[in-house]
CSV table of C-alpha atoms and ligand atoms in Angstrom, one decimal:
chain,number,residue,atom,x,y,z
A,5,MET,CA,0.0,0.0,0.0
A,6,GLY,CA,3.0,2.3,0.2
A,7,SER,CA,2.9,5.5,2.2
A,8,LEU,CA,-0.9,5.5,2.6
A,9,SER,CA,-0.5,2.8,5.1
A,10,GLY,CA,-2.1,3.7,8.5
A,11,LYS,CA,-3.3,7.1,7.2
A,12,THR,CA,-6.8,8.4,7.5
A,13,ILE,CA,-8.0,10.0,4.2
A,14,ALA,CA,-10.9,12.3,3.6
A,15,VAL,CA,-12.4,12.4,0.1
A,16,VAL,CA,-14.3,15.7,-0.2
A,17,GLY,CA,-16.7,15.4,-3.1
A,18,ALA,CA,-16.9,11.7,-2.8
A,19,THR,CA,-20.2,11.5,-4.8
A,20,GLY,CA,-18.8,13.2,-7.9
A,21,ALA,CA,-17.0,11.8,-11.0
A,22,VAL,CA,-13.5,12.4,-9.5
A,23,GLY,CA,-14.4,11.6,-5.9
A,24,ALA,CA,-16.0,8.3,-6.7
A,25,GLU,CA,-12.9,7.4,-8.8
A,26,MET,CA,-10.7,8.4,-5.8
A,27,LEU,CA,-12.6,5.9,-3.6
A,28,GLY,CA,-12.1,3.2,-6.2
A,29,ILE,CA,-8.3,3.9,-6.3
A,30,LEU,CA,-7.9,4.0,-2.6
A,31,ALA,CA,-9.7,0.7,-2.3
A,32,GLU,CA,-7.4,-0.7,-5.0
A,33,ARG,CA,-4.5,0.5,-3.0
A,34,GLY,CA,-5.7,-1.5,0.0
A,35,VAL,CA,-6.7,1.4,2.2
A,36,PRO,CA,-9.2,-0.1,4.7
A,37,ASP,CA,-12.7,1.4,4.6
A,38,ASP,CA,-12.5,2.6,8.3
A,39,ARG,CA,-9.6,4.8,7.2
A,40,VAL,CA,-11.7,6.6,4.6
A,41,ARG,CA,-14.1,9.5,5.2
A,42,ALA,CA,-16.4,10.0,2.2
A,43,VAL,CA,-17.8,13.5,2.5
A,44,ALA,CA,-19.9,15.7,0.2
A,45,SER,CA,-22.8,18.2,0.5
A,46,SER,CA,-25.8,17.8,2.7
A,47,ARG,CA,-27.7,16.6,-0.4
A,48,SER,CA,-25.7,13.4,-0.3
A,49,ALA,CA,-25.5,12.7,3.5
A,50,GLY,CA,-26.4,9.0,4.0
A,51,ARG,CA,-25.8,8.0,0.4
A,52,GLU,CA,-23.7,4.8,0.0
A,53,MET,CA,-20.8,4.7,-2.4
A,54,ALA,CA,-19.0,1.7,-3.7
A,55,TYR,CA,-15.7,1.0,-1.9
A,56,GLY,CA,-13.9,-2.1,-3.1
A,57,GLU,CA,-16.2,-5.0,-2.5
A,58,GLY,CA,-18.2,-3.0,0.1
A,59,LEU,CA,-19.8,0.4,0.6
A,60,VAL,CA,-18.9,3.6,2.5
A,61,THR,CA,-21.6,6.0,3.8
A,62,VAL,CA,-21.3,9.6,2.8
A,63,THR,CA,-21.5,12.3,5.5
A,64,GLU,CA,-21.9,16.0,5.1
A,65,VAL,CA,-18.6,17.9,5.1
A,66,THR,CA,-18.2,20.3,8.0
A,67,ARG,CA,-15.3,22.2,9.6
A,68,GLU,CA,-15.1,19.3,12.0
A,69,THR,CA,-14.6,16.7,9.2
A,70,PHE,CA,-10.8,17.0,9.3
A,71,GLY,CA,-10.0,16.2,13.0
A,72,GLY,CA,-7.7,13.1,12.9
A,73,VAL,CA,-7.4,13.2,9.1
A,74,ASP,CA,-3.9,12.8,7.6
A,75,ILE,CA,-4.7,13.6,4.0
A,76,ALA,CA,-7.7,15.4,2.6
A,77,LEU,CA,-8.3,14.8,-1.1
A,78,PHE,CA,-10.5,17.6,-2.4
A,79,ALA,CA,-12.7,16.9,-5.5
A,80,ALA,CA,-15.3,19.6,-5.3
A,81,SER,CA,-15.6,23.2,-6.4
A,82,SER,CA,-12.9,26.0,-6.2
A,83,ASP,CA,-15.2,27.8,-3.7
A,84,LEU,CA,-15.4,24.9,-1.3
A,85,ALA,CA,-11.6,24.3,-1.6
A,86,ARG,CA,-11.0,28.0,-0.7
A,87,GLU,CA,-13.3,27.7,2.3
A,88,LEU,CA,-12.3,24.3,3.6
A,89,ALA,CA,-8.7,23.6,2.6
A,90,PRO,CA,-7.3,26.1,5.1
A,91,VAL,CA,-9.5,24.4,7.8
A,92,ALA,CA,-8.1,21.0,6.9
A,93,ILE,CA,-4.6,22.3,7.0
A,94,GLU,CA,-5.2,24.0,10.4
A,95,ALA,CA,-6.4,20.6,11.6
A,96,GLY,CA,-3.1,19.1,10.5
A,97,ALA,CA,-4.1,17.4,7.3
A,98,ASP,CA,-2.1,17.6,4.1
A,99,VAL,CA,-4.4,18.7,1.3
A,100,VAL,CA,-4.4,17.7,-2.4
A,101,ASP,CA,-6.9,19.9,-4.3
A,102,ASN,CA,-8.3,19.1,-7.7
A,103,SER,CA,-10.0,22.4,-8.3
A,104,SER,CA,-8.3,25.4,-10.0
A,105,ALA,CA,-8.4,27.5,-6.7
A,106,PHE,CA,-4.7,27.3,-5.8
A,107,ARG,CA,-3.0,26.1,-9.0
A,108,MET,CA,-1.4,29.4,-10.0
A,109,ASP,CA,-0.7,30.5,-6.3
A,110,THR,CA,3.1,30.8,-6.3
A,111,ALA,CA,3.2,29.4,-2.8
A,112,VAL,CA,1.4,26.2,-3.8
A,113,PRO,CA,3.2,23.4,-5.8
A,114,LEU,CA,1.4,22.2,-8.9
A,115,VAL,CA,2.3,18.6,-9.3
A,116,THR,CA,2.2,15.7,-11.7
A,117,PRO,CA,4.4,13.2,-9.9
A,118,GLU,CA,6.1,11.7,-13.0
A,119,VAL,CA,7.1,15.3,-14.1
A,120,ASN,CA,7.8,17.3,-11.0
A,121,ALA,CA,7.5,15.2,-7.8
A,122,ASP,CA,10.5,17.2,-6.5
A,123,ALA,CA,8.2,20.3,-6.1
A,124,ILE,CA,6.5,18.6,-3.1
A,125,PRO,CA,7.9,20.1,0.1
A,126,ASP,CA,8.7,18.1,3.2
A,127,ARG,CA,6.5,18.5,6.3
A,128,SER,CA,9.0,20.5,8.2
A,129,LYS,CA,6.8,23.6,7.9
A,130,GLY,CA,3.6,21.8,8.8
A,131,ALA,CA,0.7,20.4,6.8
A,132,ARG,CA,1.0,21.0,3.0
A,133,LEU,CA,-1.3,22.1,0.3
A,134,ILE,CA,-0.6,20.7,-3.2
A,135,ALA,CA,-2.6,21.5,-6.3
A,136,ASN,CA,-3.5,18.9,-8.9
A,137,PRO,CA,-3.1,20.4,-12.4
A,138,ASN,CA,-5.9,20.7,-14.9
A,139,CYS,CA,-6.6,17.4,-16.6
A,140,SER,CA,-5.7,18.5,-20.1
A,141,THR,CA,-2.4,19.9,-18.9
A,142,ILE,CA,-1.6,16.6,-17.2
A,143,MET,CA,-2.2,14.6,-20.4
A,144,LEU,CA,-0.1,17.0,-22.4
A,145,LEU,CA,2.8,17.0,-20.0
A,146,MET,CA,2.8,13.2,-19.7
A,147,ALA,CA,3.2,13.0,-23.4
A,148,VAL,CA,5.8,15.7,-24.0
A,149,THR,CA,7.9,15.8,-20.8
A,150,PRO,CA,10.1,13.0,-22.1
A,151,LEU,CA,10.8,15.0,-25.3
A,152,TYR,CA,11.3,18.1,-23.2
A,153,ARG,CA,13.9,16.4,-21.1
A,154,ALA,CA,15.7,14.8,-24.0
A,155,PHE,CA,15.7,17.5,-26.6
A,156,GLY,CA,14.3,20.7,-25.0
A,157,CYS,CA,11.1,22.4,-26.2
A,158,ARG,CA,10.6,25.8,-27.9
A,159,ARG,CA,7.0,25.7,-28.8
A,160,LEU,CA,3.8,23.6,-28.3
A,161,VAL,CA,0.6,23.9,-30.4
A,162,VAL,CA,-2.2,21.7,-28.9
A,163,SER,CA,-5.7,20.9,-29.9
A,164,THR,CA,-7.9,19.0,-27.5
A,165,TYR,CA,-10.8,16.5,-28.0
A,166,GLN,CA,-12.2,16.6,-24.5
A,167,ALA,CA,-14.7,14.1,-23.0
A,168,VAL,CA,-17.9,15.4,-21.4
A,169,SER,CA,-17.1,13.9,-18.1
A,170,GLY,CA,-14.5,16.6,-17.6
A,171,ALA,CA,-17.5,18.7,-16.6
A,172,GLY,CA,-18.6,16.2,-13.9
A,173,ALA,CA,-20.9,13.2,-13.4
A,174,ALA,CA,-24.0,15.2,-14.5
A,175,ALA,CA,-22.4,15.9,-17.9
A,176,MET,CA,-22.2,12.1,-18.6
A,177,ASP,CA,-25.9,11.8,-17.8
A,178,GLU,CA,-26.5,14.7,-20.2
A,179,LEU,CA,-24.6,13.0,-23.0
A,180,ARG,CA,-26.6,9.7,-22.4
A,181,THR,CA,-30.0,11.6,-22.3
A,182,LEU,CA,-29.4,13.8,-25.3
A,183,THR,CA,-28.0,11.0,-27.4
A,184,THR,CA,-31.0,8.8,-26.6
A,185,ALA,CA,-33.4,11.6,-27.4
A,186,ALA,CA,-31.7,12.4,-30.7
A,187,LEU,CA,-31.7,8.8,-31.8
A,188,ALA,CA,-35.5,8.7,-31.0
A,189,GLY,CA,-36.0,11.9,-33.0
A,190,GLU,CA,-37.1,13.8,-29.9
A,191,ASP,CA,-36.2,17.3,-28.9
A,192,ALA,CA,-34.2,17.7,-25.7
A,193,ASN,CA,-32.4,20.7,-24.4
A,194,PRO,CA,-29.0,20.7,-22.8
A,195,THR,CA,-28.7,21.9,-19.2
A,196,ILE,CA,-25.0,21.4,-18.3
A,197,PHE,CA,-23.6,22.7,-21.5
A,198,SER,CA,-25.0,25.6,-23.6
A,199,GLU,CA,-24.8,23.4,-26.8
A,200,SER,CA,-26.0,19.9,-27.2
A,201,CYS,CA,-23.1,17.4,-26.6
A,202,ALA,CA,-24.9,14.7,-28.6
A,203,PHE,CA,-23.5,14.3,-32.1
A,204,ASN,CA,-21.8,17.6,-31.7
A,205,VAL,CA,-18.3,19.3,-31.2
A,206,PHE,CA,-18.0,22.7,-29.6
A,207,SER,CA,-15.5,25.1,-28.1
A,208,HIS,CA,-14.8,24.3,-24.5
A,209,ASP,CA,-17.5,25.4,-22.1
A,210,SER,CA,-15.2,27.4,-19.7
A,211,PRO,CA,-15.6,31.2,-19.7
A,212,LEU,CA,-14.0,33.0,-22.6
A,213,ASP,CA,-11.8,36.1,-22.2
A,214,PRO,CA,-13.2,38.6,-24.7
A,215,THR,CA,-9.9,40.4,-25.0
A,216,THR,CA,-7.6,37.4,-25.7
A,217,GLY,CA,-10.3,35.2,-27.3
A,218,ARG,CA,-9.0,32.3,-25.1
A,219,ASN,CA,-11.3,30.2,-22.9
A,220,LYS,CA,-10.2,29.4,-19.4
A,221,GLU,CA,-9.3,25.8,-20.2
A,222,GLU,CA,-6.9,27.1,-22.9
A,223,GLN,CA,-5.4,29.7,-20.6
A,224,LYS,CA,-4.9,27.0,-17.9
A,225,MET,CA,-2.9,24.8,-20.3
A,226,LEU,CA,-0.6,27.8,-21.1
A,227,ASP,CA,0.0,28.9,-17.5
A,228,GLU,CA,0.1,25.5,-15.9
A,229,THR,CA,2.6,24.1,-18.4
A,230,ARG,CA,5.1,26.9,-17.7
A,231,LYS,CA,4.6,26.6,-13.9
A,232,ILE,CA,5.0,22.8,-13.8
A,233,TRP,CA,8.1,22.8,-16.1
A,234,ASN,CA,9.3,26.0,-14.2
A,235,ASP,CA,10.1,27.3,-17.7
A,236,ALA,CA,8.7,30.7,-18.8
A,237,SER,CA,10.4,30.5,-22.1
A,238,VAL,CA,8.2,27.7,-23.6
A,239,GLU,CA,5.8,29.1,-26.3
A,240,ILE,CA,2.5,27.4,-26.1
A,241,THR,CA,-0.9,27.8,-27.6
A,242,ALA,CA,-4.1,25.6,-27.3
A,243,THR,CA,-7.5,25.2,-28.8
A,244,CYS,CA,-9.8,23.3,-26.4
A,245,VAL,CA,-12.9,21.5,-27.7
A,246,ARG,CA,-15.6,19.1,-26.3
A,247,VAL,CA,-16.5,16.0,-28.2
A,248,PRO,CA,-19.3,13.5,-27.6
A,249,VAL,CA,-17.1,11.0,-25.7
A,250,PHE,CA,-18.0,9.8,-22.1
A,251,ARG,CA,-14.5,9.7,-20.7
A,252,ALA,CA,-10.8,10.2,-21.6
A,253,HIS,CA,-9.4,13.2,-23.4
A,254,THR,CA,-7.4,13.1,-26.6
A,255,GLU,CA,-4.9,15.7,-27.7
A,256,SER,CA,-3.2,16.5,-31.0
A,257,ILE,CA,0.2,18.1,-30.3
A,258,ASN,CA,2.7,19.8,-32.5
A,259,ILE,CA,6.1,20.3,-30.7
A,260,GLU,CA,9.1,22.3,-31.8
A,261,LEU,CA,12.2,20.8,-30.1
A,262,ALA,CA,15.3,22.8,-29.1
A,263,GLU,CA,17.5,20.1,-30.5
A,264,PRO,CA,16.6,18.1,-33.6
A,265,ALA,CA,15.8,14.4,-33.4
A,266,THR,CA,14.9,11.4,-35.5
A,267,VAL,CA,11.5,9.7,-35.1
A,268,ASP,CA,13.3,6.8,-33.5
A,269,GLU,CA,15.0,9.1,-31.1
A,270,VAL,CA,11.7,10.8,-30.2
A,271,ARG,CA,10.0,7.4,-29.7
A,272,GLY,CA,13.0,6.1,-27.7
A,273,SER,CA,12.8,9.1,-25.3
A,274,ILE,CA,9.2,8.2,-24.5
A,275,VAL,CA,9.8,4.5,-24.0
A,276,GLY,CA,10.2,3.8,-20.2
A,277,PHE,CA,8.7,7.1,-19.1
A,278,ALA,CA,6.5,6.1,-16.2
A,279,GLY,CA,2.8,6.3,-16.8
A,280,VAL,CA,3.1,6.5,-20.6
A,281,GLU,CA,2.4,3.7,-23.1
A,282,ILE,CA,3.2,4.0,-26.8
A,283,VAL,CA,0.3,3.0,-29.1
A,284,ASP,CA,1.7,3.7,-32.5
A,285,ASP,CA,1.1,0.9,-35.0
A,286,ARG,CA,1.3,2.5,-38.5
A,287,ALA,CA,0.8,-0.8,-40.3
A,288,ALA,CA,-2.5,-1.6,-38.4
A,289,ASN,CA,-3.6,2.1,-38.3
A,290,ARG,CA,-3.8,1.6,-34.5
A,291,PHE,CA,-3.2,4.7,-32.4
A,292,PRO,CA,-4.5,6.2,-29.0
A,293,THR,CA,-8.2,6.5,-28.6
A,294,PRO,CA,-10.4,7.5,-25.7
A,295,LEU,CA,-11.9,4.0,-25.6
A,296,LYS,CA,-8.5,2.4,-25.3
A,297,ALA,CA,-7.5,4.9,-22.6
A,298,ALA,CA,-10.7,4.9,-20.5
A,299,HIS,CA,-10.5,3.4,-17.1
A,300,GLY,CA,-6.7,2.8,-17.5
A,301,ASP,CA,-3.8,4.5,-15.7
A,302,ALA,CA,-1.5,5.1,-18.7
A,303,VAL,CA,-1.5,8.1,-21.0
A,304,LEU,CA,-1.4,6.5,-24.5
A,305,VAL,CA,0.9,8.2,-27.0
A,306,GLY,CA,1.1,7.6,-30.8
A,307,ARG,CA,1.0,9.1,-34.3
A,308,ILE,CA,4.6,10.2,-33.7
A,309,ARG,CA,5.8,11.7,-37.0
A,310,PRO,CA,7.7,14.7,-38.3
A,311,ASP,CA,5.6,17.8,-38.8
A,312,GLY,CA,4.6,17.6,-42.5
A,313,SER,CA,6.0,21.1,-43.1
A,314,ALA,CA,9.3,20.4,-41.4
A,315,GLN,CA,12.6,19.7,-43.4
A,316,PRO,CA,15.1,17.3,-42.1
A,317,ASP,CA,18.7,18.4,-41.4
A,318,ALA,CA,21.7,16.8,-43.0
A,319,ASN,CA,21.6,14.0,-40.4
A,320,GLY,CA,17.9,13.2,-41.1
A,321,ARG,CA,16.8,14.9,-37.9
A,322,TYR,CA,13.7,17.2,-37.5
A,323,ARG,CA,12.9,20.0,-35.1
A,324,ARG,CA,9.1,19.7,-35.3
A,325,PHE,CA,7.0,16.7,-34.6
A,326,ASP,CA,3.3,15.8,-34.5
A,327,LEU,CA,1.9,13.3,-32.0
A,328,MET,CA,-1.4,12.4,-30.3
A,329,CYS,CA,-2.3,11.2,-26.8
A,330,SER,CA,-5.4,9.9,-25.1
A,331,GLY,CA,-5.7,9.5,-21.3
A,332,ASP,CA,-8.5,9.0,-18.8
A,333,GLN,CA,-8.9,12.4,-17.4
A,334,ILE,CA,-11.0,11.3,-14.4
A,335,ARG,CA,-8.1,8.9,-13.4
A,336,LYS,CA,-4.7,10.3,-14.5
A,337,GLY,CA,-6.1,13.8,-15.0
A,338,ALA,CA,-7.6,14.0,-11.5
A,339,ALA,CA,-8.2,11.1,-9.1
A,340,LEU,CA,-5.1,8.9,-9.8
A,341,ASN,CA,-2.7,11.9,-10.0
A,342,ALA,CA,-4.1,13.1,-6.6
A,343,VAL,CA,-3.6,9.7,-5.0
A,344,GLN,CA,-0.1,9.4,-6.4
A,345,ILE,CA,0.7,12.8,-4.8
A,346,ALA,CA,-0.8,11.5,-1.5
A,347,GLU,CA,1.5,8.5,-1.7
A,348,LEU,CA,4.5,10.9,-1.8
A,349,LEU,CA,3.4,13.0,1.2
B,406,NAP,N1,-14.2,15.5,-14.1
B,406,NAP,C1,-13.0,15.7,-14.4
B,406,NAP,O1,-12.5,15.0,-15.3
B,406,NAP,C2,-12.0,16.6,-13.6
B,406,NAP,C3,-10.7,16.6,-14.0
B,406,NAP,C4,-9.8,17.4,-13.3
B,406,NAP,C5,-10.2,18.2,-12.3
B,406,NAP,N2,-11.6,18.2,-12.0
B,406,NAP,C6,-12.0,19.0,-10.9
B,406,NAP,O2,-12.4,18.1,-9.8
B,406,NAP,C7,-13.4,18.8,-9.0
B,406,NAP,C8,-14.6,17.8,-9.0
B,406,NAP,O3,-15.1,17.6,-10.3
B,406,NAP,P1,-16.1,16.4,-10.7
B,406,NAP,O4,-16.0,16.3,-12.2
B,406,NAP,O5,-15.9,15.2,-9.9
B,406,NAP,O6,-17.5,17.2,-10.3
B,406,NAP,P2,-18.9,16.5,-10.0
B,406,NAP,O7,-19.1,15.2,-10.6
B,406,NAP,O8,-19.9,17.6,-10.3
B,406,NAP,O9,-18.9,16.4,-8.4
B,406,NAP,C9,-18.8,17.5,-7.5
B,406,NAP,C10,-18.7,16.9,-6.1
B,406,NAP,O10,-18.5,18.1,-5.2
B,406,NAP,C11,-19.5,18.0,-4.2
B,406,NAP,N3,-20.0,19.3,-3.8
B,406,NAP,C12,-20.5,20.3,-4.5
B,406,NAP,N4,-20.8,21.3,-3.7
B,406,NAP,C13,-20.5,21.0,-2.5
B,406,NAP,C14,-20.6,21.6,-1.2
B,406,NAP,N5,-21.1,22.8,-1.1
B,406,NAP,N6,-20.2,20.9,-0.1
B,406,NAP,C15,-19.7,19.7,-0.2
B,406,NAP,N7,-19.6,19.0,-1.4
B,406,NAP,C16,-20.0,19.7,-2.5
B,406,NAP,C17,-20.6,17.2,-4.8
B,406,NAP,O11,-21.4,16.6,-3.8
B,406,NAP,P3,-23.0,16.4,-3.9
B,406,NAP,O12,-23.1,15.2,-4.8
B,406,NAP,O13,-23.4,16.2,-2.5
B,406,NAP,O14,-23.5,17.6,-4.6
B,406,NAP,C18,-19.9,16.1,-5.6
B,406,NAP,O15,-19.4,15.1,-4.8
B,406,NAP,C19,-13.7,20.1,-9.7
B,406,NAP,O16,-13.0,21.1,-9.1
B,406,NAP,C20,-13.2,19.9,-11.1
B,406,NAP,O17,-12.9,21.1,-11.8
B,406,NAP,C21,-12.5,17.4,-12.6
């Protein structure tokens, strides 16, 4: 079970898409149910959630929830995190927060363990607050950090194909309902998204800055990548889009390396990077997809090829490459990443 052994863990938002997944991962890790406090809003008090072979009962989160808790995993809103993370820390619990509340706070580490575990401080100054990055940022950095380490990175151009579950459990219900209605030829209005997510593709639903034209999801990818790599020099731009997929995000990535490389060298840099699996079978036209990635821990990377507009140097090396990745954003993009951080605390 690793470093979670003997620890009491609170899951705040246990009834949501991320919180329910956290419960599943903690059970897989062998954390006994009497060491887990599943908490959510008063709406869910008394609800039973699956925990391994058994069930845990949800209670309402209060300021008293955190007494005796070693680690609090927050999977609720930014507002709730701002209100209760300081309370949990005051009670002595380390906090890992999945919301965007603290991600760009310079005093708060933003961590993907395979990329920057060294950003986690020790406990000498008391209980710690660690922010979990945005799910799209995690997928991107899992795919390109091996290239960044081996060859450097000047520029990233990213397009996302994001599953509806990134907007929570209710968004999955909406995709199911609207798809069923559309197939039956019935009218049904969306409630979670402003556009129908059934048989449709639309610009990410996060608020859009009228000055820059970027939505919040795109801005998060820019800001968080530079913070996690601790490298302000990386040029990065993103276009974030929702697609009618239940779970697992996919991304198309164009990377300009600082040092040129061959396809084999790029592929070789990814092999062995923890948490990443290459799915890149040109002969079979088999590449990363959300269905292959869903419910798995690995971020799948493939379609690794020189940028079609790039010219090789005299040694057959290229500076620009295209690639794709798919990863389960509820797991590696949120719940699993948070539990991995908890295991390092
Ligand atoms: N979904 C993803 O792929 C993903 C990926 C990365 C990060 N995140 C982030 O993770 C967090 C959770 O997302 P989610 O997708 O799991 O959302 P969700 O499915 O909508 O679940 C939200 C959870 O928060 C709880 N909650 C809401 N208001 C509360 C309150 N006032 N007091 C206590 N609990 C409250 C809900 O409890 P009730 O059931 O009682 O309302 C529910 O358990 C968000 O900050 C989200 O941005 C999500």
